[in-house]
Amino acid sequence: MLPRKRSTRLMLLTVLSLVKYTQQYGSGAPPMACLDQLPRHNGIQAQTSVPPYAIMTSASQVRQGDTLNVTIGSPFGAPTPIGGFLLQAREVQDTNKIVGRFTRIPGPAQITSCRGQNDTVTHTSPDEKPPLSFVWQAPNDFLGGVEFRATVAQGYDTFWKNVESPLVEVVSKSTEIVTTEPPFTTRRPAHGPPVIMENKPTTTPAPFDLIYQGCADTKLCFGVPQNCIQSGNCKAIVAIFVTGDVYTFEIQGTDNPKYVAAALSMDSKMGDDSAMECVRNDNGRVNLFTSWTYPKVEPYVRRSDSPQNIVQLLESSTIDGKLYCKFKRDTVSTVMGQTFDLASNRYNLMVVSGNSMKEADRVGFHGLAYEATGQALSLASVGAAAGGSKLLLKLHGSFMIIAWLGAASLGIVLARYFKKTWVGKTLGGVDIWFAYHRILMVLTWVLTIVGFILILVEVGGWQTTGDNPHAITGIVTVVLCFIQPIGAFFRPHPGTKNRPIFNWLHWLVGNSAHTLAVATIFLAVYLQKAELPPWTVFVLTAYVVFHVLAHVVLSFSGFRKHLLGVYAPIILLFVIAMICLVALAPIGSTYNNLMGA
């Protein structure tokens, strides 16, 4: 009986000690978690998925000795309750150093001291908690970057490590800074007389992604399309934060890309650039690579052409179709015999994204986003960088629209249906229909050749457009357009035996060029660089339907002069509408800027 009593007593003591141990952790993180932030939950490992929590701050800068609001919450719709947490401010350059102190906390939290006085906050119970806000005071003897880092537990066996805030810069007391509204909070209205209002659904604008925080004052940011940073809706964006000699990059792409990449270039053209790729594998894992770009060849080649150890991945995620990587790059590195000194040299920034891979180690065409800055920049500068001029690109598109939707369409209609309309009337010694036909087709020829030259200058020579055959159909159109007036110059005289052959060939080449040109304009809608809205296709479809119906009606109508008076103005309206879409692209951003949004 004695051994059984001793065994029972030993078991009881063990259970009581485990209860005590569990209660200790339930009322706050254990002291040994100060540095590594591990909760020691009986060997349970942290989750490897994207955490449902985020840490936000009320500003991206704080003066020495001043305070900052820090909030732990959920950025994804309905809040995910918080069970336990351990929150600290860590130096960016040495993440083992805890800095600053907490001065005010909510009810279900307590302040503890790990490396310094009041430098850590943790929970007081394992009960579910809403988003929590704290007040943190910056140290008086520190300047540089700080990240708030936490381990957040949803339950005893479900927790996430290294939940981090955007970078916060501690600046001198004389620096002027701008603060923002604390996140995850609801502003309480001032008390006043009750007002009866009609119940209407309200919408809250979606918060900006974390990558946009600091783009106005602490980071250098560049995104696609132009002016997207202010509205927080870039298809692809790169952000650079510099603290001392540490260069931290962030890149993000939307629309569920296969990859998003940024590059350092000596000019605004792709080729001979040092690139950094954030790549999503088929299994959902995100990897970071470096690569070297080659002009007029497959854009990215990884393998031995670029050292992989010049970058260090810090964070990565794929959330709601957004691919994100955060990483550091060596201040000085050598790639393909070229030295990239981030501190001393200026570079054009490029940002691209695409939805395919050519091979296991080569990304596909940048069909989702592509843009380069208009000038070389110091990577330590701050603010939103501007893209290069798209004047030549817009002139190319406008000239081709005037040539083929306008001049060529009218010229073909005049030649086919109006040869016998103004009989006996001449202009410049030839029939009126022929005079106007020639003027319109010469205009088509001139605009096409000039537009072709403009696009060659813009892209730096011949360049394909990935899987989009726009460039191929375009060059065939230019060739047909170029030879058409040469054949017309050597046309046989009317009544000769070769005249019917010329007529058929002239008709075939002209109509083939016109059809192919319109098809090429359709394909341009799907070019990322054109930045045209998808509904442009419906405008072009309406033009095609109207043009075909006009041919049908003119074939059987005896009122051709009146129909021409209807056809020509409507064609002109289509041309004006398309030129507006091209010149103002991206039309959404341009509209918002004009309206002051």
XYZ file of C-alpha atoms in Angstrom:
597
model
C 0.000 0.000 0.000
C 2.876 2.381 0.743
C 4.281 2.375 -2.805
C 0.769 2.977 -4.177
C 0.251 5.996 -1.862
C 3.666 7.359 -2.796
C 2.878 6.930 -6.499
C -0.472 8.693 -6.101
C 1.115 11.550 -4.187
C 3.845 11.902 -6.833
C 1.247 12.008 -9.622
C -0.756 14.648 -7.762
C 2.323 16.826 -7.328
C 3.162 16.460 -11.020
C -0.355 17.510 -12.086
C -0.309 20.488 -9.739
C 3.063 21.599 -11.070
C 1.825 21.340 -14.668
C -1.271 23.359 -13.761
C 0.936 25.965 -12.131
C 3.213 25.992 -15.187
C 0.281 26.375 -17.548
C -1.239 29.158 -15.476
C 2.093 30.938 -15.428
C 2.255 30.939 -19.233
C -1.450 31.746 -19.505
C -0.847 34.907 -17.491
C 2.044 36.067 -19.618
C 5.050 34.920 -21.630
C 7.762 33.108 -19.630
C 10.962 35.046 -18.811
C 13.076 32.752 -20.987
C 11.036 33.944 -24.035
C 12.492 37.464 -23.798
C 14.995 37.067 -26.620
C 13.657 34.368 -28.970
C 9.949 35.075 -28.217
C 9.143 31.340 -28.049
C 6.233 30.574 -25.679
C 7.579 27.100 -24.668
C 4.244 25.352 -25.111
C 5.538 21.824 -24.510
C 7.629 21.812 -27.695
C 4.828 22.965 -30.001
C 6.294 24.725 -33.033
C 5.160 28.052 -34.478
C 2.820 28.091 -37.476
C 4.486 28.469 -40.883
C 1.458 29.937 -42.643
C 0.856 33.643 -43.149
C -0.161 35.052 -39.753
C -3.701 36.424 -39.444
C -2.264 39.311 -37.416
C -0.398 42.495 -38.221
C 1.359 45.191 -36.217
C 0.677 48.773 -37.226
C 2.049 52.062 -35.941
C 0.547 55.534 -35.889
C 3.520 56.966 -37.787
C 6.538 55.804 -39.732
C 8.794 58.229 -37.882
C 9.101 59.206 -34.226
C 11.375 61.722 -32.529
C 13.749 60.713 -29.768
C 11.819 60.625 -26.497
C 8.417 60.945 -28.184
C 5.663 58.334 -28.054
C 4.041 56.202 -30.730
C 0.824 54.182 -30.852
C 1.415 50.506 -31.623
C -1.486 48.166 -32.415
C -1.743 44.392 -32.761
C -4.763 43.294 -34.752
C -6.007 41.452 -37.807
C -5.788 43.151 -41.234
C -8.084 40.619 -42.928
C -11.735 41.567 -42.523
C -13.272 40.187 -39.331
C -10.742 40.424 -36.469
C -9.019 37.230 -35.418
C -9.104 37.083 -31.615
C -5.798 37.280 -29.769
C -5.056 34.692 -27.086
C -1.560 35.590 -25.945
C 1.293 37.773 -27.188
C 4.772 39.085 -26.516
C 5.625 42.451 -28.124
C 8.947 44.309 -28.284
C 10.694 46.984 -30.365
C 13.882 45.694 -32.005
C 16.698 47.526 -33.761
C 16.762 46.864 -37.511
C 20.544 46.598 -37.680
C 20.769 44.307 -34.661
C 17.502 42.464 -34.072
C 18.777 41.091 -30.741
C 18.642 44.581 -29.237
C 15.363 45.636 -27.611
C 14.889 49.410 -27.536
C 12.487 51.937 -26.039
C 9.859 51.369 -23.395
C 6.103 51.002 -23.147
C 4.282 53.657 -21.158
C 0.589 52.799 -21.541
C -1.180 49.507 -22.151
C -4.764 48.190 -22.371
C -6.438 46.192 -19.599
C -5.602 42.615 -20.683
C -1.842 43.361 -20.884
C 1.097 43.863 -18.588
C 4.500 45.515 -18.905
C 7.634 43.494 -18.151
C 11.358 44.151 -18.400
C 13.603 41.903 -20.478
C 16.774 43.793 -21.412
C 15.713 47.234 -20.212
C 13.048 48.834 -18.078
C 9.482 48.294 -19.376
C 10.723 47.217 -22.827
C 8.235 44.349 -23.276
C 4.472 43.855 -23.078
C 2.634 40.552 -22.791
C -0.825 39.212 -21.930
C -2.344 38.727 -18.483
C -4.710 35.859 -19.378
C -5.330 33.439 -22.256
C -8.845 34.820 -22.821
C -9.714 36.033 -26.318
C -8.900 39.697 -26.887
C -9.797 42.267 -29.545
C -7.104 44.357 -31.292
C -4.822 45.899 -28.670
C -3.138 49.310 -28.739
C -0.075 50.336 -26.733
C 1.937 53.508 -26.301
C 5.692 53.131 -26.853
C 8.321 55.760 -26.095
C 11.409 56.041 -28.271
C 14.781 56.123 -26.503
C 16.709 59.412 -26.195
C 20.054 57.825 -27.078
C 19.161 56.019 -30.309
C 18.761 57.020 -33.980
C 17.818 54.557 -36.706
C 15.308 51.973 -37.783
C 13.040 50.027 -35.431
C 10.640 47.162 -36.058
C 8.014 46.036 -33.576
C 8.179 42.265 -33.377
C 5.756 39.929 -31.664
C 4.763 36.362 -31.143
C 0.970 36.164 -31.222
C -0.994 33.107 -30.074
C -4.523 32.313 -31.134
C -4.604 29.382 -28.763
C -2.259 27.196 -26.759
C -1.123 25.143 -29.751
C -1.546 27.799 -32.478
C 0.835 30.733 -32.542
C 2.910 32.736 -35.022
C 6.432 34.084 -34.511
C 8.066 37.142 -36.052
C 4.903 39.131 -36.687
C 6.536 42.442 -37.607
C 5.491 46.031 -38.137
C 6.634 48.242 -41.010
C 9.888 49.994 -40.313
C 9.749 52.978 -37.963
C 12.550 55.500 -38.055
C 13.663 57.145 -34.812
C 14.803 60.649 -35.771
C 16.323 63.577 -33.937
C 14.152 65.894 -31.867
C 14.501 68.679 -34.442
C 13.064 66.621 -37.317
C 9.580 67.542 -38.546
C 7.426 64.445 -38.971
C 3.881 63.599 -40.055
C 1.682 61.287 -37.992
C -1.217 59.182 -39.238
C -4.454 57.885 -37.728
C -3.869 54.810 -35.533
C -5.053 51.647 -37.319
C -7.591 49.052 -36.154
C -9.495 51.717 -34.229
C -12.795 53.439 -34.642
C -12.995 57.173 -34.036
C -15.688 57.948 -31.457
C -18.104 60.691 -32.478
C -18.447 63.787 -30.302
C -21.461 63.840 -28.050
C -24.408 65.888 -29.384
C -28.157 65.820 -29.871
C -29.527 62.628 -31.409
C -30.073 62.737 -35.150
C -32.507 60.434 -36.922
C -31.068 59.329 -40.240
C -32.093 56.926 -42.928
C -30.271 53.631 -42.633
C -27.982 53.252 -45.608
C -25.215 50.732 -46.168
C -21.801 52.232 -45.644
C -18.560 51.093 -47.145
C -15.155 51.471 -45.557
C -12.294 51.892 -47.989
C -9.828 49.025 -47.870
C -6.647 49.879 -45.962
C -3.434 50.243 -47.936
C -1.016 47.331 -47.916
C 1.906 47.684 -45.528
C 4.346 48.215 -48.395
C 2.843 51.670 -49.028
C 3.460 52.893 -45.493
C 6.334 55.373 -45.486
C 6.376 55.994 -49.244
C 5.807 59.691 -48.608
C 8.550 60.288 -46.072
C 10.811 57.345 -45.187
C 11.038 55.076 -48.244
C 11.742 55.355 -51.950
C 8.795 53.794 -53.794
C 8.093 53.141 -57.464
C 4.984 51.451 -58.859
C 2.964 50.564 -61.954
C 0.821 52.202 -63.278
C 1.846 55.805 -62.795
C 0.388 57.583 -59.759
C -0.729 54.275 -58.215
C 1.177 54.769 -54.969
C -1.081 57.588 -53.785
C -4.143 55.384 -54.237
C -2.459 52.185 -53.018
C -3.460 50.082 -56.048
C -0.206 49.369 -57.875
C -0.044 46.261 -60.037
C 3.624 46.045 -59.072
C 5.637 48.136 -56.634
C 9.168 48.279 -55.230
C 10.019 50.109 -52.002
C 13.490 50.748 -50.552
C 14.214 51.693 -46.943
C 17.747 52.703 -45.962
C 19.040 52.640 -42.398
C 22.737 53.400 -42.153
C 24.347 51.074 -44.656
C 21.474 48.540 -44.639
C 19.307 48.548 -47.788
C 15.957 46.829 -47.296
C 13.832 46.135 -50.392
C 10.151 45.271 -50.637
C 8.474 44.158 -53.860
C 4.830 43.243 -54.391
C 2.716 42.242 -57.383
C -1.051 41.861 -57.665
C -3.350 39.810 -59.949
C -1.921 36.519 -58.641
C 1.460 36.780 -60.415
C 3.902 33.951 -60.814
C 6.708 36.394 -60.106
C 7.380 40.038 -59.329
C 10.845 41.514 -59.767
C 12.808 44.718 -59.347
C 16.012 45.663 -61.106
C 18.825 48.192 -60.867
C 19.679 49.648 -64.259
C 21.978 52.285 -65.725
C 19.198 53.410 -68.099
C 15.446 53.049 -68.577
C 15.705 50.148 -71.043
C 15.713 46.487 -70.108
C 19.059 44.818 -70.615
C 22.323 44.549 -68.618
C 20.508 45.043 -65.314
C 20.848 43.411 -61.902
C 17.444 42.011 -61.003
C 15.883 40.521 -57.878
C 12.990 38.086 -58.356
C 10.261 37.090 -55.921
C 8.954 33.809 -57.371
C 5.929 31.744 -56.359
C 6.366 28.008 -56.881
C 3.558 25.642 -57.834
C 3.403 24.422 -54.237
C 2.808 27.969 -53.009
C 6.290 28.460 -51.569
C 7.945 31.819 -52.266
C 11.645 32.047 -53.150
C 13.994 34.955 -53.788
C 16.555 34.923 -56.596
C 18.879 37.332 -58.329
C 19.332 37.431 -62.078
C 20.923 39.317 -64.930
C 18.901 40.710 -67.824
C 19.958 40.521 -71.442
C 18.767 42.906 -74.176
C 16.673 41.379 -76.946
C 16.888 37.927 -75.351
C 14.845 36.132 -72.703
C 14.861 38.824 -70.049
C 16.035 36.923 -66.963
C 18.775 34.328 -66.698
C 19.587 33.072 -63.213
C 22.082 30.228 -62.852
C 25.701 31.351 -62.569
C 25.193 34.771 -64.172
C 24.280 36.430 -60.880
C 25.425 35.579 -57.342
C 22.574 34.523 -55.092
C 24.236 35.446 -51.793
C 23.982 39.221 -52.343
C 20.359 39.173 -51.093
C 18.843 37.819 -47.879
C 15.114 37.080 -47.738
C 13.416 38.469 -44.623
C 9.703 37.933 -45.316
C 7.478 36.550 -48.056
C 3.770 35.946 -48.510
C 0.987 35.294 -50.991
C -2.277 36.794 -49.742
C -5.374 37.630 -51.790
C -3.515 37.256 -55.077
C -0.645 39.494 -53.912
C 2.904 38.163 -54.050
C 5.261 39.912 -51.605
C 8.924 39.684 -50.683
C 11.004 41.697 -48.248
C 14.771 41.300 -48.342
C 18.116 42.955 -47.785
C 20.741 43.445 -50.494
C 24.464 43.895 -49.967
C 25.466 47.536 -50.206
C 28.269 46.633 -52.628
C 28.076 43.642 -54.979
C 29.583 42.563 -58.279
C 27.384 41.062 -60.993
C 28.647 40.167 -64.468
C 31.801 42.183 -63.865
C 29.868 45.332 -62.897
C 30.050 46.774 -59.387
C 26.725 47.847 -57.887
C 27.381 50.297 -55.064
C 23.975 51.200 -53.628
C 25.359 53.965 -51.417
C 27.525 55.763 -53.980
C 25.780 55.311 -57.322
C 22.418 56.267 -58.800
C 20.234 53.744 -60.621
C 17.077 53.582 -62.662
C 14.581 51.357 -60.888
C 12.591 48.778 -62.831
C 9.636 46.786 -61.567
C 7.977 43.980 -63.514
C 5.591 41.086 -62.929
C 4.313 38.175 -64.977
C 2.151 35.095 -64.729
C 4.377 32.435 -66.264
C 7.772 30.757 -66.066
C 9.781 29.850 -69.168
C 11.716 27.152 -67.386
C 12.301 26.115 -63.809
C 14.956 28.831 -63.454
C 13.744 31.479 -65.900
C 10.760 33.767 -65.510
C 8.413 34.369 -68.403
C 7.352 37.552 -70.136
C 6.358 40.499 -67.947
C 2.757 40.480 -69.129
C 1.224 41.952 -65.955
C 3.405 44.979 -65.248
C 6.521 46.710 -66.519
C 7.876 50.182 -65.869
C 11.179 51.968 -65.339
C 11.930 55.285 -63.686
C 12.559 58.192 -66.008
C 15.891 59.021 -64.392
C 18.586 57.517 -62.203
C 17.906 57.922 -58.484
C 19.764 57.738 -55.213
C 18.331 54.737 -53.398
C 18.570 56.662 -50.121
C 16.115 59.297 -51.361
C 12.476 59.161 -50.226
C 9.119 59.666 -51.911
C 7.324 58.278 -54.955
C 9.540 58.048 -58.041
C 8.176 58.982 -61.463
C 8.184 56.712 -64.477
C 9.724 57.521 -67.819
C 7.930 59.538 -70.496
C 5.462 57.608 -72.645
C 5.101 60.335 -75.259
C 6.547 58.260 -78.099
C 4.386 55.276 -77.159
C 1.230 57.391 -77.102
C 2.128 59.102 -80.386
C 2.680 55.689 -81.973
C -0.754 54.507 -80.894
C -2.475 57.738 -81.889
C -0.851 57.822 -85.346
C -1.842 54.211 -86.041
C -5.439 54.884 -84.969
C -5.737 57.964 -87.207
C -4.136 56.057 -90.085
C -6.143 52.846 -90.016
C -9.411 53.501 -88.192
C -9.787 56.923 -89.826
C -7.914 57.653 -93.061
C -7.717 54.101 -94.425
C -11.379 53.351 -93.666
C -12.576 56.468 -95.517
C -10.116 55.954 -98.366
C -11.283 52.377 -98.970
C -14.967 53.377 -98.884
C -14.408 56.193 -101.410
C -12.534 53.926 -103.818
C -15.123 51.162 -103.672
C -18.467 52.996 -103.716
C -17.975 56.544 -105.076
C -16.231 56.167 -108.434
C -19.420 57.133 -110.261
C -20.843 59.575 -107.727
C -19.145 62.811 -108.858
C -18.848 62.080 -112.568
C -17.279 64.953 -114.501
C -15.965 66.730 -111.383
C -12.246 66.831 -110.791
C -9.747 67.965 -108.180
C -6.159 68.559 -109.207
C -6.814 67.154 -112.660
C -8.231 63.814 -111.458
C -11.666 62.566 -110.398
C -12.783 63.795 -106.992
C -13.086 60.295 -105.533
C -9.542 59.453 -106.639
C -8.111 62.749 -105.376
C -9.509 62.192 -101.878
C -8.653 58.483 -101.961
C -5.044 59.320 -102.760
C -4.845 62.013 -100.087
C -6.232 59.669 -97.438
C -4.011 56.743 -98.409
C -0.876 58.909 -98.524
C -1.808 60.134 -95.047
C -2.198 56.496 -93.967
C 1.220 55.653 -95.394
C 2.997 58.616 -93.766
C 1.403 58.101 -90.336
C 2.164 54.364 -90.432
C 5.835 54.828 -91.292
C 6.279 57.609 -88.720
C 4.443 55.563 -86.070
C 6.648 52.574 -86.842
C 9.816 54.652 -86.420
C 8.536 56.105 -83.143
C 7.959 52.691 -81.585
C 11.391 51.472 -82.709
C 12.963 54.450 -80.939
C 10.804 53.869 -77.843
C 11.730 50.204 -77.372
C 15.270 50.517 -78.706
C 14.860 48.341 -81.802
C 12.935 45.226 -82.710
C 11.348 43.566 -79.713
C 8.695 40.884 -79.355
C 5.783 41.247 -76.961
C 5.778 37.840 -75.271
C 2.845 35.658 -76.267
C 1.031 38.645 -77.796
C 1.609 38.717 -81.605
C 1.067 42.499 -81.769
C 4.639 43.154 -82.925
C 4.472 40.474 -85.633
C 1.122 41.533 -87.093
C 2.266 45.134 -86.832
C 5.416 44.602 -88.892
C 3.443 42.700 -91.560
C 0.984 45.608 -91.714
C 3.849 48.089 -92.152
C 5.353 46.009 -94.971
C 2.020 45.762 -96.826
C 1.421 49.470 -96.297
C 4.897 50.336 -97.572
C 4.625 48.391 -100.851
C 1.033 49.444 -101.650
C 1.818 52.943 -103.055
C 4.852 51.570 -104.918
C 2.570 49.133 -106.766
C 0.073 51.936 -107.399
C 2.783 54.111 -108.938
C 3.564 51.410 -111.513
C -0.089 50.537 -112.214
C -0.946 49.698 -115.850
C -3.124 52.124 -117.771
C -6.872 51.473 -117.873
C -7.863 49.099 -120.664
C -4.542 47.242 -120.827
C -4.495 43.480 -120.297
C -2.630 43.666 -116.970
C -4.962 46.236 -115.445
C -7.441 43.654 -114.029
C -4.543 41.812 -112.334
C -3.338 45.068 -110.779
C -6.844 45.912 -109.595
C -7.209 42.586 -107.786
C -3.727 42.755 -106.245
C -4.220 46.372 -105.195
C -7.556 45.473 -103.624
C -6.095 42.381 -101.893
C -3.026 44.104 -100.448
C -4.991 47.177 -99.338
C -7.792 45.282 -97.629
C -5.352 42.794 -96.087
C -3.312 45.639 -94.618
C -6.469 47.329 -93.279
C -7.836 44.123 -91.731
C -4.469 43.234 -90.217
C -4.005 46.763 -88.882
C -7.357 46.693 -87.090
C -6.492 43.269 -85.650
C -3.147 44.678 -84.450
C -4.936 47.528 -82.675
C -7.168 44.928 -80.984
C -4.050 43.093 -79.797
C -2.607 46.331 -78.409
C -5.439 46.437 -75.866
C -3.897 43.391 -74.164
C -0.402 44.878 -73.986
C 0.525 45.806 -70.438
C 2.547 48.761 -71.675
C -0.485 50.292 -73.410
C -2.404 50.454 -70.090
C -5.729 50.462 -71.929
C -8.888 49.469 -70.056
C -10.300 46.046 -71.034
C -13.528 47.620 -72.318
C -11.530 49.239 -75.142
C -12.262 45.995 -76.968
C -15.955 46.889 -77.021
C -15.207 50.291 -78.559
C -13.188 48.601 -81.306
C -15.870 45.966 -81.797
C -18.470 48.699 -82.229
C -16.228 50.297 -84.877
C -15.890 47.009 -86.770
C -19.643 46.351 -86.666
C -20.412 49.872 -87.887
C -17.779 49.675 -90.654
C -19.121 46.336 -91.934
C -22.752 47.512 -91.808
C -21.757 50.626 -93.742
C -20.264 48.446 -96.482
C -23.446 46.385 -96.639
C -25.750 49.421 -96.831
C -23.551 51.233 -99.368
C -23.571 48.147 -101.585
C -27.357 48.371 -102.035
C -28.197 52.026 -101.427
C -28.734 54.775 -103.957
C -28.232 57.560 -101.411
C -24.498 57.200 -101.038
C -23.745 60.897 -100.625
C -26.075 61.106 -97.653
C -24.695 57.896 -96.175
C -21.154 59.275 -96.520
C -22.302 62.281 -94.512
C -23.273 59.868 -91.720
C -20.354 57.449 -92.070
C -17.521 60.008 -91.978
C -18.558 61.832 -88.741
C -19.150 58.559 -86.888
C -15.751 57.227 -87.960
C -14.259 60.495 -86.739
C -15.935 59.982 -83.336
C -14.461 56.477 -83.057
C -11.018 57.881 -83.871
C -11.330 60.648 -81.263
C -12.549 58.196 -78.609
C -9.664 55.815 -79.219
C -7.072 58.608 -79.228
C -8.417 59.810 -75.876
C -8.073 56.315 -74.415
C -4.488 56.061 -75.661
C -3.403 59.572 -74.731
C -4.955 59.504 -71.255
C -3.970 55.927 -70.373
C -4.280 54.663 -67.735
C -7.680 56.294 -67.955
C -8.702 55.412 -64.379
C -5.678 57.055 -62.759
C -5.915 60.068 -65.062
C -9.579 60.545 -64.182
C -8.845 60.326 -60.449
C -6.052 62.890 -60.775
C -8.281 65.273 -62.718
C -11.021 64.915 -60.101
C -8.542 65.429 -57.292
C -9.044 61.928 -55.866
